Amino acid sequence: MDYKKIIASMTLEEKASLCSGRDFWHTKEVKGKKIPEIMVSDGPHGLRKRPESQDHQDHLGTFESVKAVCFPAACATAASFDRALMNKMGKTLGNECQSENVSTILGPAVNIKRSPLCGRNFEYFSEDPLLATEMAGAYIKGVQSKNIAVSIKHFLANNQETRRLTESAEIDERTLREIYLAAFEGAVKNAKPWTVMCSYNRINGLHASENKTYLTDILRDEWGFDGVVMSDWGAVNDRVKGLAAGLDLEMPGSYGVNDREIIAAVEKGSLSMKTLDTAVERILRWVDRYTSKRQKDAKWDKEADHELAGKIEEESAVLLKNDGILPLDGNDTIAVIGRFAKSPRYQGGGSSHINAFKVTSFMDASKGKSHDLIYADGYALDREELDRTLITKAVNAAKKSDVAVIFAGLPDIFESEGYDRTHMRLPENQNVLIEEVLKVQPNVVVVLHNGSPVEMPWADQVKGIFEMYLGGQNVGSATYNLLFGKANPCGRLPESFPVKLQDNPSYMHFPGYRDKVVYAEGVFVGYRYYDTKGMDVLFPFGHGLSYTTYRYSNLKLSKRKIKAGDPLTVSVDVTNIGRMAGKEVVQLYVAAPEGGVPRPVHELRGFEKVSLRAGETKTVTIELDSRAFAYWDKELHDWRVAPGDYTIEIGASSRDILYTKKVSIESYAKRPMTITENTCFGDLMGDPAFEEVLRPLICSYMHIDKKDKPKTSDAMNEKMATEGLRFAPLRGVICFGEGDYDHEKLARVIKSLQEIYDKKR
Ligand code: BGC
């Protein structure tokens, strides 16, 4: 397609019109130019396609989408820590899209889980940007390998539902770079999504949909994004400013209102035709990318994808606790308690809601197997109040059994797009049920269905806990296989489970006051906070048990000393010393040297999932680039690797570090520094290069002679004097010195110091 030629032949009206949707799910065709309309659909963990027969403007979330396969939500798939699995899920969805003529799947959603309360956490991957961006990247590569676009979302800082359309996320530059932008960065750079969806909220006061810093300067100029930026549905505030900032497509469109704004702005000269042409060209390229490689004969097999959904969940569920009770003994009498065993909660509410063509519950999956199961409802799903009759029936079932497996979790109403949770508790009727069952049955396993962490007041008393998250429509098969040991659990928590909500670092500032949400915890999100403070958590980031045991050995670094900017290769051997085949997630954290800017005690910088037969050993190799050691320097406005000794940690969770080795990093590039009267002595003192010029100032300030001898008897005690000097500004010499310096003389000294510094850089 010759985009330039087509654009040259288009009228201003045609161009403006192409920059907004025809309806909720389609772009516009350009008649006479062979530009067809294309369809987009939610995602991200299944197809939410509006049936072709419905041809009216929807209202958010009110239509019944075509029957499809609901895969596990991102809260679950992130726990797989498995790029290949995500890629496979992406490919499968890409194929479904080809078959259904959907050009673009609206996802993945990579927003950071800042607070456990965010109503949409179930759709997001992690509290850690590396894990989020890697999982998203693998998914994107899978979908796009089928010539279907993704729309990675919601760019940027959409970390809550409360006032999501108007709130301003107040975030400092370093935190944005290290946490919130980083969740998008890797995926955008490595997986090259065809489209990006900007978020509803504002960032430091300015709407994401008209924020040139993010939509153009960072996304396109720094990261090399070359696709279309579309708005989240209804996120456009000022269409003309948005277009100028890099927002190409308004979705779902505004009945021509904003198109007319564009036309008027071009006619007035406040928006250049070039800017409009650029947006049009990007949209044309996207339409062409899809239509030119359309696979009309693609077929999808719902049953096969249903099986895959179960397999993905099996590889994602996290075994949180096991006091030897799991896997279950198939010969035992088992009380299966809880409505979720029959009707599992397997997905969240809102735009990602999939019309599952079938659902397999645990009870369905157990049918036809020779187990002695006694089922009891235990609680009602539509209310929180206790129902003593249901509890009594459950307690009786537990009494008659060898083991009780309680299916608990959050009912639909508890978490959804559109609103946040207000607490982190399970419904009261479930907590009481678990306590009552524990009174009569010591062998209790809890199986959880929830999209984000819950408090577990009974955690110490039960013998086993499985976190299934929202495991997709075939969650029942996965649960069955895992509980009975037909599969070996291998998921790891992609987020920390705090003991209680108040422990979370964003607690005091979530969901903000009026329209402002201050991200006061800065980079200390999730384990970056809990681990740095050494706080108790219920379950740490990266935690997950297995039915086998792994042993690590032979940790090697390619070098013990590197220069800032150099890569480092880390390898470690992992052996499955148990009797069952399994998959281990090797986690690599880097701990920066102390001193300098405040940094988390360690950060995840690499991970690899490895499959091991019983007795097998494999070497896992992880390559680290300079970003693994860097922080964002607000003065440089760039990444910086501070010199010093870094610790490479290999762990089974952020709290279970098994091996460490140090690498020493030499930094040759010094950061710029402007020396002024307010620069402290201590900032210059350690460096021998300044010694000669600085010495007279120090002598005067401290009233000492060149040999450090006090000149007067009222000299301060030594410790106080040295510490006082370290934090004293150079101008102090005018007041506390011996009258040797005035501002002019001090300025000359400062000039010399600056020259020395600049020469050294
Ligand atoms: C959601 C998006 C979704 C879009 C279309 C919005 O309300 O935030 O994630 O893709 O609706 O359904």
Coordinates of C-alpha atoms and ligand atoms in Angstrom, one line a residue, residues 25 42 48 106 120 153-154 164 197 200 232-233 351 417, ligand 1:
W25 CA -15.3 -1.9 17.9
D42 CA -11.1 -7.0 24.2
R48 CA -14.7 -10.6 23.7
L106 CA -7.0 -5.0 23.4
R120 CA -8.4 -4.5 38.2
K153 CA -2.5 -0.9 27.9
H154 CA -3.1 1.3 29.9
R164 CA -9.7 6.6 36.9
M197 CA -3.7 2.2 24.4
Y200 CA -7.8 7.6 31.2
D232 CA -8.8 4.1 26.1
W233 CA -12.6 4.1 25.5
S351 CA -14.2 -5.2 29.7
E417 CA -13.0 -3.0 36.6
Ligands
BGC1 C1 -11.1 -0.4 29.5 C2 -10.1 -1.0 28.4 C3 -10.9 -1.7 27.4 C4 -11.9 -0.8 26.8 C5 -12.8 -1.4 25.7 C6 -12.1 0.5 28.8 O1 -13.1 0.8 29.7 O2 -10.3 0.4 30.4 O3 -9.2 -1.9 29.0 O4 -10.1 -2.3 26.4 O5 -12.8 -0.3 27.8 O6 -13.7 -2.3 26.3

